[in-house]
Short mmCIF file of C-alpha atoms in Angstrom, two decimals:
data_model
loop_
_atom_site.label_atom_id
_atom_site.label_comp_id
_atom_site.label_asym_id
_atom_site.label_seq_id
_atom_site.Cartn_x
_atom_site.Cartn_y
_atom_site.Cartn_z
CA MET A 1 -8.60 4.19 5.24
CA ALA A 2 -7.81 1.75 2.46
CA ASP A 3 -10.78 -0.12 1.03
CA GLN A 4 -9.17 -3.50 1.66
CA THR A 5 -7.97 -5.09 4.86
CA ALA A 6 -5.60 -8.01 5.04
CA ILE A 7 -7.10 -11.49 4.72
CA LEU A 8 -5.15 -14.00 6.76
CA ASP A 9 -4.45 -17.65 7.27
CA TRP A 10 -2.51 -18.76 10.34
CA ARG A 11 0.34 -21.26 10.58
CA ASP A 12 1.54 -22.14 14.08
CA GLY A 13 0.45 -18.71 15.27
CA VAL A 14 2.14 -16.83 12.42
CA PRO A 15 -0.13 -14.82 10.10
CA ILE A 16 0.02 -15.66 6.40
CA ALA A 17 -1.22 -13.15 3.81
CA VAL A 18 -3.72 -15.00 1.64
CA ALA A 19 -3.21 -12.58 -1.25
CA PHE A 20 0.52 -13.35 -1.42
CA ASP A 21 0.76 -16.77 0.26
CA ASP A 22 3.61 -15.42 2.35
CA PRO A 23 4.15 -15.06 6.13
CA TYR A 24 4.33 -11.63 7.71
CA TYR A 25 7.50 -12.55 9.57
CA SER A 26 9.92 -15.43 10.00
CA LEU A 27 8.33 -18.73 10.99
CA ASP A 28 11.40 -19.27 13.18
CA ASN A 29 11.73 -16.00 15.11
CA GLY A 30 10.22 -12.80 13.73
CA LEU A 31 11.67 -10.60 16.46
CA ALA A 32 15.24 -11.79 15.89
CA GLU A 33 14.75 -11.42 12.15
CA THR A 34 13.63 -7.79 12.52
CA ARG A 35 16.58 -6.97 14.74
CA HIS A 36 19.05 -8.52 12.32
CA VAL A 37 17.62 -7.21 9.06
CA PHE A 38 16.19 -3.81 9.88
CA LEU A 39 17.99 -2.63 13.01
CA ASP A 40 21.45 -4.05 12.32
CA GLY A 41 20.97 -3.49 8.58
CA ASN A 42 20.48 0.23 9.21
CA ASP A 43 23.07 0.51 12.02
CA LEU A 44 20.42 1.11 14.65
CA PRO A 45 20.12 2.10 17.45
CA ALA A 46 23.59 3.68 17.09
CA ARG A 47 22.27 6.26 14.61
CA PHE A 48 19.26 7.40 16.65
CA GLY A 49 19.26 11.09 17.53
CA ASP A 50 17.84 14.49 16.66
CA GLU A 51 14.79 14.20 14.38
CA PHE A 52 15.30 10.63 13.16
CA HIS A 53 12.84 9.39 10.55
CA ILE A 54 12.25 5.78 9.53
CA GLY A 55 10.33 4.92 6.36
CA GLU A 56 8.87 1.49 5.73
CA LEU A 57 7.25 -0.38 2.87
CA GLY A 58 4.71 -2.74 4.42
CA PHE A 59 3.46 -2.07 7.98
CA GLY A 60 1.91 -5.53 8.39
CA THR A 61 1.63 -6.59 12.01
CA GLY A 62 3.50 -3.54 13.29
CA LEU A 63 6.32 -5.78 14.53
CA ASN A 64 9.08 -3.69 12.96
CA LEU A 65 7.72 -0.57 14.64
CA LEU A 66 7.51 -2.29 18.02
CA VAL A 67 11.04 -3.71 17.85
CA THR A 68 12.37 -0.31 16.80
CA TRP A 69 10.45 1.45 19.56
CA ALA A 70 11.89 -0.96 22.15
CA ALA A 71 15.42 -0.35 20.84
CA TRP A 72 14.86 3.42 20.95
CA VAL A 73 13.73 3.20 24.59
CA ASP A 74 16.67 0.96 25.48
CA ALA A 75 18.99 3.52 23.89
CA GLY A 76 17.68 6.21 26.23
CA GLN A 77 15.23 7.74 23.74
CA PRO A 78 17.73 10.05 22.04
CA GLY A 79 16.11 12.70 19.90
CA THR A 80 12.65 12.42 18.37
CA LEU A 81 11.60 9.34 16.40
CA HIS A 82 9.22 9.40 13.44
CA PHE A 83 7.99 6.22 11.75
CA THR A 84 6.15 6.43 8.42
CA SER A 85 4.94 3.21 6.82
CA PHE A 86 3.18 2.62 3.51
CA GLU A 87 0.60 -0.19 3.61
CA ALA A 88 -1.97 -1.24 1.01
CA TYR A 89 -3.78 -3.83 3.13
CA PRO A 90 -3.91 -2.75 6.79
CA MET A 91 -4.46 -5.54 9.26
CA ARG A 92 -7.43 -5.56 11.62
CA LEU A 93 -6.40 -4.56 15.13
CA THR A 94 -7.66 -7.86 16.54
CA ASP A 95 -5.46 -9.73 14.07
CA MET A 96 -2.51 -7.49 14.95
CA ARG A 97 -2.99 -8.31 18.61
CA ASP A 98 -3.02 -12.04 17.89
CA ALA A 99 0.02 -11.78 15.62
CA ILE A 100 2.14 -9.87 18.14
CA ALA A 101 1.00 -11.86 21.18
CA ARG A 102 3.80 -14.37 20.51
CA PHE A 103 6.30 -11.64 21.52
CA PRO A 104 5.43 -10.92 25.17
CA GLN A 105 8.62 -8.90 25.62
CA LEU A 106 6.95 -6.22 23.46
CA ALA A 107 3.66 -6.27 25.38
CA ARG A 108 3.83 -2.77 26.86
CA PHE A 109 4.53 -1.23 23.45
CA THR A 110 1.86 -3.38 21.81
CA GLU A 111 -0.80 -2.23 24.27
CA THR A 112 0.00 1.44 23.71
CA LEU A 113 -0.09 0.99 19.94
CA LEU A 114 -3.42 -0.84 19.91
CA VAL A 115 -5.07 1.60 22.33
CA GLU A 116 -3.85 4.84 20.78
CA TRP A 117 -3.69 4.11 17.04
CA THR A 118 -5.98 2.97 14.22
CA PRO A 119 -5.01 2.58 10.54
CA ASP A 120 -6.99 5.67 9.52
CA ALA A 121 -5.74 7.88 12.36
CA GLY A 122 -3.14 9.86 10.45
CA PRO A 123 0.08 10.90 12.24
CA THR A 124 -0.22 9.74 15.86
CA LYS A 125 2.18 10.59 18.69
CA LEU A 126 2.31 7.43 20.80
CA THR A 127 2.80 7.90 24.54
CA ASN A 128 6.53 7.74 25.32
CA GLY A 129 7.05 6.60 21.76
CA PRO A 130 7.46 7.68 18.17
CA THR A 131 5.09 9.56 15.95
CA LEU A 132 3.52 6.89 13.76
CA HIS A 133 1.92 7.51 10.37
CA VAL A 134 0.68 4.57 8.34
CA VAL A 135 -0.14 5.80 4.85
CA THR A 136 -2.76 3.45 3.43
CA GLY A 137 -3.06 2.73 -0.28
CA ASP A 138 -0.82 1.64 -3.13
CA ALA A 139 2.74 2.73 -2.31
CA ARG A 140 3.39 3.27 -6.02
CA GLN A 141 1.08 6.28 -5.72
CA THR A 142 1.38 7.28 -2.06
CA LEU A 143 5.17 7.25 -1.69
CA PRO A 144 5.95 9.56 -4.64
CA ALA A 145 3.37 11.99 -3.22
CA TRP A 146 4.95 11.95 0.25
CA THR A 147 6.75 15.16 1.20
CA GLY A 148 9.10 13.63 3.79
CA LYS A 149 12.55 12.07 3.67
CA ALA A 150 13.79 9.16 5.76
CA ASP A 151 17.08 8.53 7.51
CA ALA A 152 16.52 4.78 7.24
CA TRP A 153 14.22 2.53 5.23
CA PHE A 154 12.78 -0.85 6.12
CA LEU A 155 11.99 -2.48 2.78
CA ASP A 156 9.70 -5.20 4.08
CA GLY A 157 7.21 -6.08 1.38
CA PHE A 158 6.27 -9.68 0.78
CA SER A 159 8.60 -11.80 -1.33
CA PRO A 160 9.48 -10.12 -4.65
CA ALA A 161 8.37 -13.30 -6.41
CA LYS A 162 4.91 -13.06 -4.83
CA ASN A 163 4.41 -9.29 -4.55
CA PRO A 164 6.50 -7.76 -7.35
CA GLN A 165 4.58 -4.47 -7.27
CA LEU A 166 6.33 -3.40 -4.06
CA TRP A 167 9.75 -3.98 -5.62
CA GLU A 168 9.33 -2.22 -8.95
CA PRO A 169 12.27 -0.06 -10.07
CA ASP A 170 10.13 3.10 -10.10
CA LEU A 171 9.09 2.56 -6.49
CA LEU A 172 12.65 1.91 -5.34
CA HIS A 173 13.68 5.03 -7.25
CA ALA A 174 11.07 6.90 -5.19
CA VAL A 175 12.64 5.44 -2.05
CA GLY A 176 15.95 6.94 -3.16
CA ILE A 177 14.37 10.34 -3.76
CA HIS A 178 12.87 10.22 -0.27
CA THR A 179 16.13 9.33 1.51
CA LYS A 180 18.32 11.91 3.22
CA PRO A 181 22.03 12.15 2.30
CA GLY A 182 23.83 9.47 4.27
CA GLY A 183 20.55 7.62 4.78
CA THR A 184 20.25 3.86 4.56
CA ALA A 185 17.91 1.08 3.49
CA ALA A 186 17.81 -2.61 4.35
CA THR A 187 15.83 -5.61 3.16
CA TYR A 188 15.87 -9.35 3.76
CA SER A 189 15.91 -9.85 -0.02
CA ALA A 190 19.17 -10.27 -1.91
CA ALA A 191 17.57 -10.55 -5.36
CA GLY A 192 19.86 -9.17 -8.04
CA HIS A 193 17.19 -7.01 -9.67
CA ILE A 194 16.44 -5.32 -6.34
CA ARG A 195 20.09 -4.57 -5.71
CA ARG A 196 20.39 -3.15 -9.23
CA SER A 197 17.29 -0.99 -8.77
CA LEU A 198 18.61 0.39 -5.47
CA SER A 199 21.94 1.12 -7.13
CA ASP A 200 20.16 2.89 -9.99
CA ALA A 201 18.25 4.89 -7.34
CA GLY A 202 21.57 6.30 -6.07
CA PHE A 203 22.42 3.93 -3.21
CA ASP A 204 25.73 2.21 -2.61
CA VAL A 205 24.57 -1.39 -2.28
CA THR A 206 26.16 -4.33 -0.47
CA ARG A 207 25.11 -7.93 0.09
CA ILE A 208 25.61 -9.13 3.66
CA PRO A 209 24.70 -12.29 5.64
CA GLY A 210 20.98 -12.79 6.03
CA TYR A 211 18.91 -14.10 8.91
CA GLY A 212 18.26 -17.77 9.55
CA ARG A 213 17.81 -19.81 6.41
CA LYS A 214 18.42 -16.82 4.17
CA ARG A 215 22.10 -16.75 3.22
CA HIS A 216 22.15 -13.10 2.17
CA MET A 217 20.29 -9.80 2.54
CA THR A 218 20.79 -6.31 1.15
CA ARG A 219 22.05 -3.15 2.81
CA ALA A 220 22.16 0.17 0.95
CA ARG A 221 23.48 3.62 1.80
CA MET A 222 22.93 6.96 0.13
CA PRO A 223 26.16 8.96 -0.28
CA ASP A 224 26.69 11.91 2.03
CA ALA A 225 25.92 15.40 0.74
CA GLU A 226 28.85 17.03 -0.99
#
């Protein structure tokens, strides 16, 4: 397990990462934000099927996993779902429970996650759910060493202005290398340098309407294999 765990402040029940002075999810509605940015941004659940693999930068509270899991169940659990996330500062399970408690509609998935998984568990097949693997450590080292490839990426690091390490061109290039042909990536950020880095990594990049107070976000797609 990583040497460091997340140190938190709380604002109206929303966890704030002390290291980055940034909330883990929208202060308005984290669940709706995840659905808009990461599910809609990657055309999910329509693309679920076969051996579908999601990659994520920043596991945080686990909210993105839980929302995705719920969507997969609602879609009739087509295929097999894998979820691999890269996280430098895993959250304590007690903090995760408190952070996700504000979303009671996810309670049954939350309970399974917190009972069956710990940050140092390695790949874990959750009951009636995906196989979850949270890779702890600096993603700039752990992602290039990963042997897998994702069908969809959730690029969910803290704000590029506050956590630039998770948005470096070399890391986004590694995301491109670890994306299947026709695969996608989505992020709440519409920063020009991120869109350029994703384009340089081989993605076709578009700016689309964001969630809530954010006017724009970024969606990217890797060309199909020739």
